[in-house]
Tab-separated table of C-alpha atoms in Angstrom:
chain	number	residue	atom	x	y	z
A	1	MET	CA	81.826	104.144	79.979
A	2	ALA	CA	83.289	103.350	83.365
A	3	GLY	CA	86.521	101.470	83.915
A	4	LEU	CA	86.677	98.374	86.103
A	5	TYR	CA	89.790	97.829	88.205
A	6	ILE	CA	90.397	94.580	90.103
A	7	HIS	CA	93.247	94.539	92.587
A	8	ILE	CA	95.137	91.255	92.920
A	9	PRO	CA	97.476	91.783	95.911
A	10	PHE	CA	99.411	88.509	95.794
A	11	CYS	CA	103.149	88.466	95.140
A	12	ALA	CA	105.611	85.600	95.349
A	13	SER	CA	108.097	88.081	96.831
A	14	ARG	CA	108.187	91.790	97.545
A	15	CYS	CA	110.105	94.291	95.419
A	16	ILE	CA	111.990	96.812	97.522
A	17	TYR	CA	110.491	99.908	95.856
A	18	CYS	CA	106.802	98.983	95.767
A	19	GLY	CA	104.350	101.100	97.745
A	20	PHE	CA	101.188	99.361	96.485
A	21	TYR	CA	99.217	97.129	98.830
A	22	SER	CA	100.400	93.530	98.443
A	23	THR	CA	100.863	90.318	100.391
A	24	THR	CA	102.825	87.083	100.068
A	25	HIS	CA	100.060	84.998	101.723
A	26	GLN	CA	99.420	82.877	98.646
A	27	GLU	CA	97.253	80.373	100.535
A	28	LEU	CA	94.413	82.926	100.528
A	29	ARG	CA	94.213	83.272	96.743
A	30	GLN	CA	91.083	81.156	96.186
A	31	ARG	CA	89.265	82.703	99.120
A	32	TYR	CA	90.151	86.126	97.752
A	33	VAL	CA	88.885	85.304	94.254
A	34	ASP	CA	85.625	84.074	95.779
A	35	ALA	CA	85.365	87.343	97.715
A	36	LEU	CA	85.942	89.398	94.548
A	37	CYS	CA	83.064	87.578	92.888
A	38	LEU	CA	80.876	88.303	95.919
A	39	GLU	CA	81.866	91.972	95.888
A	40	MET	CA	80.871	92.293	92.238
A	41	GLN	CA	77.383	91.137	93.165
A	42	GLN	CA	77.155	93.188	96.374
A	43	ARG	CA	78.200	96.538	94.943
A	44	ASP	CA	75.701	99.114	93.715
A	45	ASN	CA	76.891	99.175	90.130
A	46	HIS	CA	75.226	102.223	88.630
A	47	THR	CA	76.637	101.760	85.156
A	48	ASP	CA	75.230	100.248	81.987
A	49	ALA	CA	78.557	98.792	80.912
A	50	VAL	CA	82.276	99.010	81.462
A	51	GLY	CA	84.583	100.067	78.669
A	52	THR	CA	87.852	98.855	80.159
A	53	ILE	CA	88.882	96.125	82.593
A	54	TYR	CA	92.230	96.118	84.352
A	55	LEU	CA	93.670	93.424	86.613
A	56	GLY	CA	96.461	95.063	88.603
A	57	GLY	CA	98.443	94.344	91.694
A	58	GLY	CA	100.384	92.940	93.297
A	59	THR	CA	100.978	90.319	90.649
A	60	PRO	CA	97.787	89.159	88.889
A	61	SER	CA	99.780	86.514	87.013
A	62	GLN	CA	100.138	84.740	90.355
A	63	LEU	CA	96.508	83.614	89.972
A	64	GLU	CA	95.825	80.188	88.508
A	65	PRO	CA	94.116	80.110	85.079
A	66	SER	CA	91.044	78.555	86.705
A	67	GLN	CA	90.847	81.496	89.108
A	68	LEU	CA	91.059	83.960	86.231
A	69	GLN	CA	88.311	82.012	84.450
A	70	GLN	CA	86.159	82.334	87.561
A	71	LEU	CA	86.713	86.094	87.691
A	72	PHE	CA	85.784	86.596	84.046
A	73	TYR	CA	82.669	84.462	84.443
A	74	TYR	CA	81.429	86.858	87.127
A	75	ILE	CA	82.642	89.976	85.315
A	76	ASN	CA	80.506	88.905	82.363
A	77	LYS	CA	77.587	88.054	84.637
A	78	VAL	CA	77.598	91.374	86.505
A	79	TYR	CA	79.053	93.920	84.062
A	80	GLY	CA	79.064	92.181	80.712
A	81	LEU	CA	81.881	91.397	78.293
A	82	SER	CA	81.713	92.710	74.762
A	83	GLU	CA	83.703	93.449	71.644
A	84	GLY	CA	85.771	96.588	71.866
A	85	GLN	CA	86.608	96.425	75.548
A	86	GLU	CA	90.235	96.885	76.509
A	87	ILE	CA	91.047	94.092	78.991
A	88	THR	CA	94.486	94.241	80.614
A	89	ILE	CA	96.352	91.986	83.001
A	90	GLU	CA	99.657	92.829	84.673
A	91	CYS	CA	102.208	90.026	84.459
A	92	ASN	CA	105.732	89.221	85.543
A	93	PRO	CA	107.962	87.851	82.756
A	94	ASP	CA	108.855	84.715	84.708
A	95	ASP	CA	105.179	83.834	85.188
A	96	LEU	CA	104.624	83.747	81.424
A	97	THR	CA	105.479	80.100	80.829
A	98	PRO	CA	104.236	78.485	77.606
A	99	ALA	CA	101.361	76.852	79.490
A	100	TYR	CA	100.351	80.074	81.263
A	101	VAL	CA	100.431	82.133	78.059
A	102	GLU	CA	98.299	79.508	76.320
A	103	ALA	CA	95.784	79.755	79.187
A	104	LEU	CA	95.717	83.575	78.970
A	105	ALA	CA	94.990	83.346	75.257
A	106	GLN	CA	91.791	81.403	76.047
A	107	LEU	CA	90.481	84.293	78.192
A	108	PRO	CA	88.972	87.626	77.033
A	109	ILE	CA	92.270	89.390	77.871
A	110	ASN	CA	93.591	91.427	74.933
A	111	ARG	CA	96.301	93.580	76.533
A	112	ILE	CA	99.344	92.559	78.580
A	113	SER	CA	101.220	94.933	80.886
A	114	MET	CA	104.590	93.464	81.830
A	115	GLY	CA	106.823	94.662	84.667
A	116	VAL	CA	110.248	94.664	82.997
A	117	GLN	CA	111.897	97.577	84.925
A	118	THR	CA	115.403	97.022	83.515
A	119	PHE	CA	117.395	94.669	81.291
A	120	CYS	CA	120.324	94.608	83.722
A	121	ASP	CA	120.422	91.501	85.923
A	122	GLU	CA	122.365	93.331	88.619
A	123	ARG	CA	119.687	96.024	88.935
A	124	LEU	CA	116.912	93.426	88.791
A	125	ARG	CA	118.515	91.700	91.765
A	126	PHE	CA	118.822	95.061	93.532
A	127	LEU	CA	115.062	95.567	93.107
A	128	HIS	CA	114.367	91.985	94.290
A	129	ARG	CA	112.636	91.205	91.009
A	130	ARG	CA	112.109	87.501	90.338
A	131	HIS	CA	112.908	87.500	86.620
A	132	ASN	CA	116.175	87.948	84.770
A	133	ALA	CA	116.870	89.873	81.576
A	134	ARG	CA	116.887	86.754	79.377
A	135	GLN	CA	113.290	85.927	80.332
A	136	ILE	CA	111.921	89.243	79.013
A	137	PRO	CA	112.229	88.659	75.233
A	138	GLU	CA	111.271	85.012	75.747
A	139	ALA	CA	107.999	86.105	77.367
A	140	ILE	CA	107.309	88.613	74.577
A	141	ASP	CA	107.895	85.919	71.931
A	142	ARG	CA	105.457	83.562	73.657
A	143	LEU	CA	102.806	86.283	73.839
A	144	ARG	CA	103.223	87.102	70.151
A	145	GLN	CA	102.976	83.449	69.163
A	146	ALA	CA	99.762	83.201	71.193
A	147	GLY	CA	98.267	86.140	69.279
A	148	PHE	CA	98.658	89.049	71.695
A	149	CYS	CA	99.125	92.250	69.700
A	150	ASN	CA	98.828	94.867	72.440
A	151	ILE	CA	101.725	94.615	74.886
A	152	SER	CA	103.000	97.241	77.300
A	153	ILE	CA	106.188	97.150	79.341
A	154	ASP	CA	107.274	99.159	82.390
A	155	LEU	CA	110.766	100.590	82.674
A	156	MET	CA	112.604	102.337	85.520
A	157	TYR	CA	115.527	104.718	85.483
A	158	GLY	CA	117.486	106.680	88.060
A	159	PHE	CA	118.968	103.724	89.936
A	160	PRO	CA	121.780	104.508	92.387
A	161	GLY	CA	124.969	104.617	90.319
A	162	GLU	CA	123.192	104.216	86.970
A	163	THR	CA	124.914	105.925	84.047
A	164	ILE	CA	123.450	107.552	80.959
A	165	SER	CA	124.905	104.817	78.747
A	166	GLN	CA	123.319	102.109	80.889
A	167	TRP	CA	119.939	103.825	80.564
A	168	HIS	CA	120.417	104.075	76.797
A	169	TYR	CA	121.024	100.318	76.754
A	170	ASP	CA	117.708	99.705	78.537
A	171	ILE	CA	115.863	101.959	76.081
A	172	ASP	CA	117.468	100.201	73.115
A	173	GLN	CA	116.536	96.776	74.476
A	174	ALA	CA	112.957	97.935	75.034
A	175	LEU	CA	112.695	99.280	71.488
A	176	ALA	CA	114.066	96.011	70.099
A	177	LEU	CA	111.021	94.259	71.570
A	178	ASN	CA	108.755	96.372	69.308
A	179	VAL	CA	105.971	96.549	71.893
A	180	GLU	CA	102.932	98.781	71.459
A	181	HIS	CA	103.280	100.730	74.694
A	182	ILE	CA	106.043	101.744	77.106
A	183	SER	CA	105.663	103.245	80.583
A	184	ALA	CA	108.804	104.658	82.166
A	185	TYR	CA	109.236	105.971	85.700
A	186	SER	CA	112.054	107.469	87.687
A	187	LEU	CA	112.852	105.252	90.676
A	188	MET	CA	110.886	106.727	93.581
A	189	ILE	CA	111.934	106.343	97.210
A	190	GLU	CA	108.585	105.848	98.953
A	191	GLU	CA	108.416	106.048	102.713
A	192	GLY	CA	107.759	102.700	104.373
A	193	THR	CA	109.337	100.618	101.622
A	194	PRO	CA	112.541	98.574	102.060
A	195	LEU	CA	114.175	100.893	99.527
A	196	HIS	CA	113.471	103.863	101.794
A	197	GLN	CA	115.294	102.079	104.615
A	198	LEU	CA	118.161	101.164	102.293
A	199	ILE	CA	118.737	104.663	100.887
A	200	THR	CA	119.855	106.594	103.965
A	201	ASP	CA	121.550	109.505	102.202
A	202	ASP	CA	120.672	111.536	99.107
A	203	SER	CA	124.272	111.188	97.963
A	204	GLN	CA	123.439	107.574	97.090
A	205	LEU	CA	121.042	108.796	94.392
A	206	ILE	CA	121.880	110.087	90.930
A	207	ASP	CA	122.042	113.873	90.603
A	208	GLU	CA	119.162	115.916	89.225
A	209	GLU	CA	120.929	116.856	85.990
A	210	THR	CA	121.620	113.193	85.157
A	211	GLU	CA	117.993	112.294	85.870
A	212	ARG	CA	116.841	115.194	83.671
A	213	GLN	CA	119.018	113.996	80.791
A	214	MET	CA	117.705	110.432	81.212
A	215	PHE	CA	114.132	111.722	80.985
A	216	PHE	CA	114.711	113.821	77.868
A	217	ASP	CA	116.772	111.090	76.193
A	218	LEU	CA	113.846	108.724	76.789
A	219	ILE	CA	111.414	111.164	75.158
A	220	ASP	CA	113.662	111.775	72.140
A	221	ARG	CA	114.582	108.154	71.484
A	222	LEU	CA	110.985	106.944	71.744
A	223	ALA	CA	109.723	109.777	69.533
A	224	HIS	CA	112.322	108.849	66.904
A	225	ALA	CA	111.096	105.235	67.090
A	226	GLY	CA	107.474	106.265	66.419
A	227	TYR	CA	106.000	106.517	69.913
A	228	GLU	CA	103.725	109.354	71.021
A	229	HIS	CA	104.431	110.848	74.439
A	230	TYR	CA	100.757	111.110	75.389
A	231	GLU	CA	101.112	111.240	79.181
A	232	LEU	CA	103.938	112.219	81.490
A	233	SER	CA	105.248	108.643	81.903
A	234	ASN	CA	103.529	106.877	79.005
A	235	PHE	CA	104.340	106.354	75.337
A	236	ALA	CA	102.124	104.689	72.739
A	237	LYS	CA	103.197	103.406	69.350
A	238	LYS	CA	101.388	105.125	66.511
A	239	PRO	CA	98.576	104.872	65.566
A	240	THR	CA	97.949	105.901	69.169
A	241	ASN	CA	94.167	105.587	69.022
A	242	THR	CA	94.656	101.833	69.336
A	243	HIS	CA	97.701	101.685	71.597
A	244	ARG	CA	97.142	104.250	74.328
A	245	SER	CA	96.123	102.718	77.653
A	246	ARG	CA	92.411	103.469	77.594
A	247	HIS	CA	91.968	102.305	81.177
A	248	ASN	CA	94.679	104.503	82.668
A	249	SER	CA	93.454	107.391	80.525
A	250	SER	CA	90.153	107.211	82.419
A	251	TYR	CA	92.021	108.260	85.572
A	252	TRP	CA	93.598	111.247	83.823
A	253	HIS	CA	90.346	112.381	82.193
A	254	ALA	CA	88.002	112.017	85.210
A	255	ILE	CA	86.042	109.086	83.777
A	256	PRO	CA	84.252	107.020	86.465
A	257	TYR	CA	85.851	103.786	87.598
A	258	ILE	CA	84.899	100.910	89.866
A	259	GLY	CA	87.579	99.376	92.083
A	260	LEU	CA	87.202	95.848	93.457
A	261	GLY	CA	89.432	94.129	95.995
A	262	ALA	CA	91.505	95.094	99.000
A	263	ALA	CA	92.741	98.718	98.830
A	264	ALA	CA	90.960	99.344	95.500
A	265	HIS	CA	89.576	102.836	94.839
A	266	SER	CA	86.396	103.860	93.020
A	267	TYR	CA	85.265	107.226	91.641
A	268	ASN	CA	81.843	108.316	90.406
A	269	GLY	CA	83.268	110.822	87.934
A	270	PHE	CA	82.137	113.856	89.874
A	271	ASP	CA	82.273	114.246	93.625
A	272	ARG	CA	82.593	110.919	95.441
A	273	ARG	CA	85.503	108.550	95.925
A	274	ARG	CA	85.557	105.368	97.986
A	275	TRP	CA	88.263	102.872	98.832
A	276	ASN	CA	88.245	99.397	100.293
A	277	VAL	CA	90.158	98.538	103.432
A	278	SER	CA	93.896	97.958	102.861
A	279	ASN	CA	94.000	94.745	104.839
A	280	LEU	CA	93.480	91.340	103.251
A	281	GLN	CA	91.889	89.619	106.236
A	282	GLN	CA	89.575	92.526	107.023
A	283	TYR	CA	88.556	92.739	103.375
A	284	LEU	CA	87.735	89.010	103.266
A	285	ASP	CA	85.805	89.050	106.539
A	286	GLY	CA	83.810	92.106	105.472
A	287	ILE	CA	82.822	90.781	102.061
A	288	GLU	CA	81.965	87.309	103.385
A	289	SER	CA	79.756	88.765	106.149
A	290	GLY	CA	77.963	91.074	103.718
A	291	LYS	CA	79.398	94.122	105.496
A	292	PRO	CA	82.252	95.329	103.309
A	293	LEU	CA	84.765	97.612	104.965
A	294	PHE	CA	85.415	100.801	103.034
A	295	ASP	CA	85.737	104.516	103.507
A	296	TYR	CA	84.725	107.387	101.251
A	297	GLU	CA	85.010	111.100	100.758
A	298	VAL	CA	82.841	113.728	99.111
A	299	LEU	CA	84.979	116.066	97.038
A	300	ASP	CA	84.301	119.793	97.319
A	301	ALA	CA	84.729	122.157	94.379
A	302	ASP	CA	88.320	123.143	95.245
A	303	THR	CA	89.401	119.508	95.638
A	304	ARG	CA	87.873	118.646	92.263
A	305	TYR	CA	89.725	121.580	90.722
A	306	ASN	CA	93.020	120.455	92.277
A	307	GLU	CA	92.534	116.962	90.923
A	308	GLN	CA	91.788	118.308	87.441
A	309	VAL	CA	95.076	120.198	87.550
A	310	MET	CA	96.992	117.165	88.811
A	311	THR	CA	95.606	114.725	86.244
A	312	ALA	CA	94.894	116.770	83.113
A	313	LEU	CA	98.289	118.468	83.045
A	314	ARG	CA	99.894	115.030	82.879
A	315	THR	CA	98.397	114.510	79.427
A	316	CYS	CA	99.390	115.867	76.034
A	317	GLU	CA	95.914	117.432	75.727
A	318	GLY	CA	96.545	119.476	78.865
A	319	LEU	CA	94.077	121.231	81.160
A	320	GLY	CA	91.020	122.487	79.294
A	321	ILE	CA	90.245	125.909	80.718
A	322	ASP	CA	86.611	125.764	79.589
A	323	ARG	CA	86.088	122.800	81.944
A	324	LEU	CA	86.759	125.014	84.944
A	325	SER	CA	84.294	127.204	86.810
A	326	PRO	CA	84.751	130.975	86.298
A	327	ARG	CA	86.352	131.289	89.746
A	328	HIS	CA	88.802	128.432	89.175
A	329	ARG	CA	89.535	129.592	85.614
A	330	SER	CA	90.499	133.035	86.837
A	331	TYR	CA	92.647	131.631	89.653
A	332	CYS	CA	94.360	129.102	87.395
A	333	LEU	CA	95.291	131.580	84.671
A	334	CYS	CA	96.564	134.053	87.255
A	335	GLN	CA	98.780	131.390	88.844
A	336	ALA	CA	99.909	130.129	85.446
A	337	ARG	CA	101.071	133.505	84.153
A	338	ARG	CA	104.626	133.305	85.463
A	339	PHE	CA	105.060	129.725	84.240
A	340	ILE	CA	103.929	130.777	80.765
A	341	THR	CA	106.467	133.602	80.875
A	342	ASP	CA	109.191	131.210	82.060
A	343	GLY	CA	108.411	128.744	79.258
A	344	LEU	CA	107.165	125.969	81.539
A	345	LEU	CA	103.540	126.165	80.385
A	346	ASP	CA	101.977	126.833	76.998
A	347	TYR	CA	98.537	128.458	76.697
A	348	ASN	CA	96.714	128.494	73.359
A	349	GLY	CA	93.554	130.168	74.603
A	350	THR	CA	91.716	126.939	75.378
A	351	ALA	CA	94.160	124.686	77.247
A	352	LEU	CA	97.256	124.858	79.407
A	353	ARG	CA	99.973	122.346	78.559
A	354	LEU	CA	103.345	121.595	80.040
A	355	THR	CA	106.158	122.468	77.672
A	356	ARG	CA	109.145	120.190	77.220
A	357	LYS	CA	110.980	122.344	79.749
A	358	GLY	CA	108.040	122.112	82.154
A	359	LEU	CA	107.678	118.328	81.979
A	360	PHE	CA	110.629	117.654	84.273
A	361	VAL	CA	109.336	120.064	86.959
A	362	SER	CA	105.685	119.117	86.509
A	363	ASN	CA	105.041	118.451	90.198
A	364	MET	CA	106.197	121.951	91.135
A	365	VAL	CA	104.083	123.584	88.418
A	366	MET	CA	100.990	121.598	89.346
A	367	SER	CA	101.318	122.359	93.047
A	368	GLU	CA	101.548	126.094	92.336
A	369	LEU	CA	98.318	125.983	90.302
A	370	MET	CA	96.425	124.221	93.071
A	371	ILE	CA	94.361	125.835	95.812
A	372	VAL	CA	95.865	125.136	99.225
């Protein structure tokens, strides 16, 4: 079944590293929610049901409970809500007050994804995050008391000047929370972000060997604690059939998804992708006039192959060779030969998988398997 993604672009303040589309114009929240409900009804929704629902951002926890109630009323009306759906909302720890958590518990939401990033107040301030380290376990406790039993947290590593021992502290604090899912990302310097303007010299960043050790220490410590490394940056507590992110897995396994809201992307599962305009005012005007602003592309065979390489190799299942056309299969195995020899890829006759050694240089391996 398709996944449903709803983009909530509102943030109380901007983090310096974020490259996602967001805005601090909070006064437009209700108008935006109304527009999302209109878009649900305007879209050609060629799907019988959705298996996962994901409210991402931005900061979805900046919406009022009444606005979330409105969204779920229309989600149920247009797509249907049912038992077994994974329904996730991204939240900031400081938004999860007792009253807000109680309101979330009254909604169909059954999975929380919390942007923790680090347990160091100094690095949180560097990122311009609104919460402090003390608020993280407090938010987790409130969620547990309200009955939430599927919680994910995001972590970051590779901060300028960060040491291995400091990263170990963050991992230990995350494990102490006993959450069901952990996503961990190396701090990326994306062009156009305030962080990109701040980091003017590569010497300000940690060296590659330190970053490599941080990555492998993360894998080893989480494995020892009972987490499966099922995707390049994602770890699920066993049993993983209940704790993997089913929604994000749809992106990695070419399952169709519907994207609603400004800058949201949709994919039909085969050859067509569309995306809404990345401008809040233009999105609102388009939806309200009945003429939504979006663009699309039709994916040719080589582009679909490249995307299979880029997404499937991120997963522990790897790239299934039998899913490729004869031409792409031959090309892929030819390109992969040297990486198999070098111990960066493993091939068991049916699938190519990144080895432990290959995980850290995954982008290089993937790019060499793609058709330019």
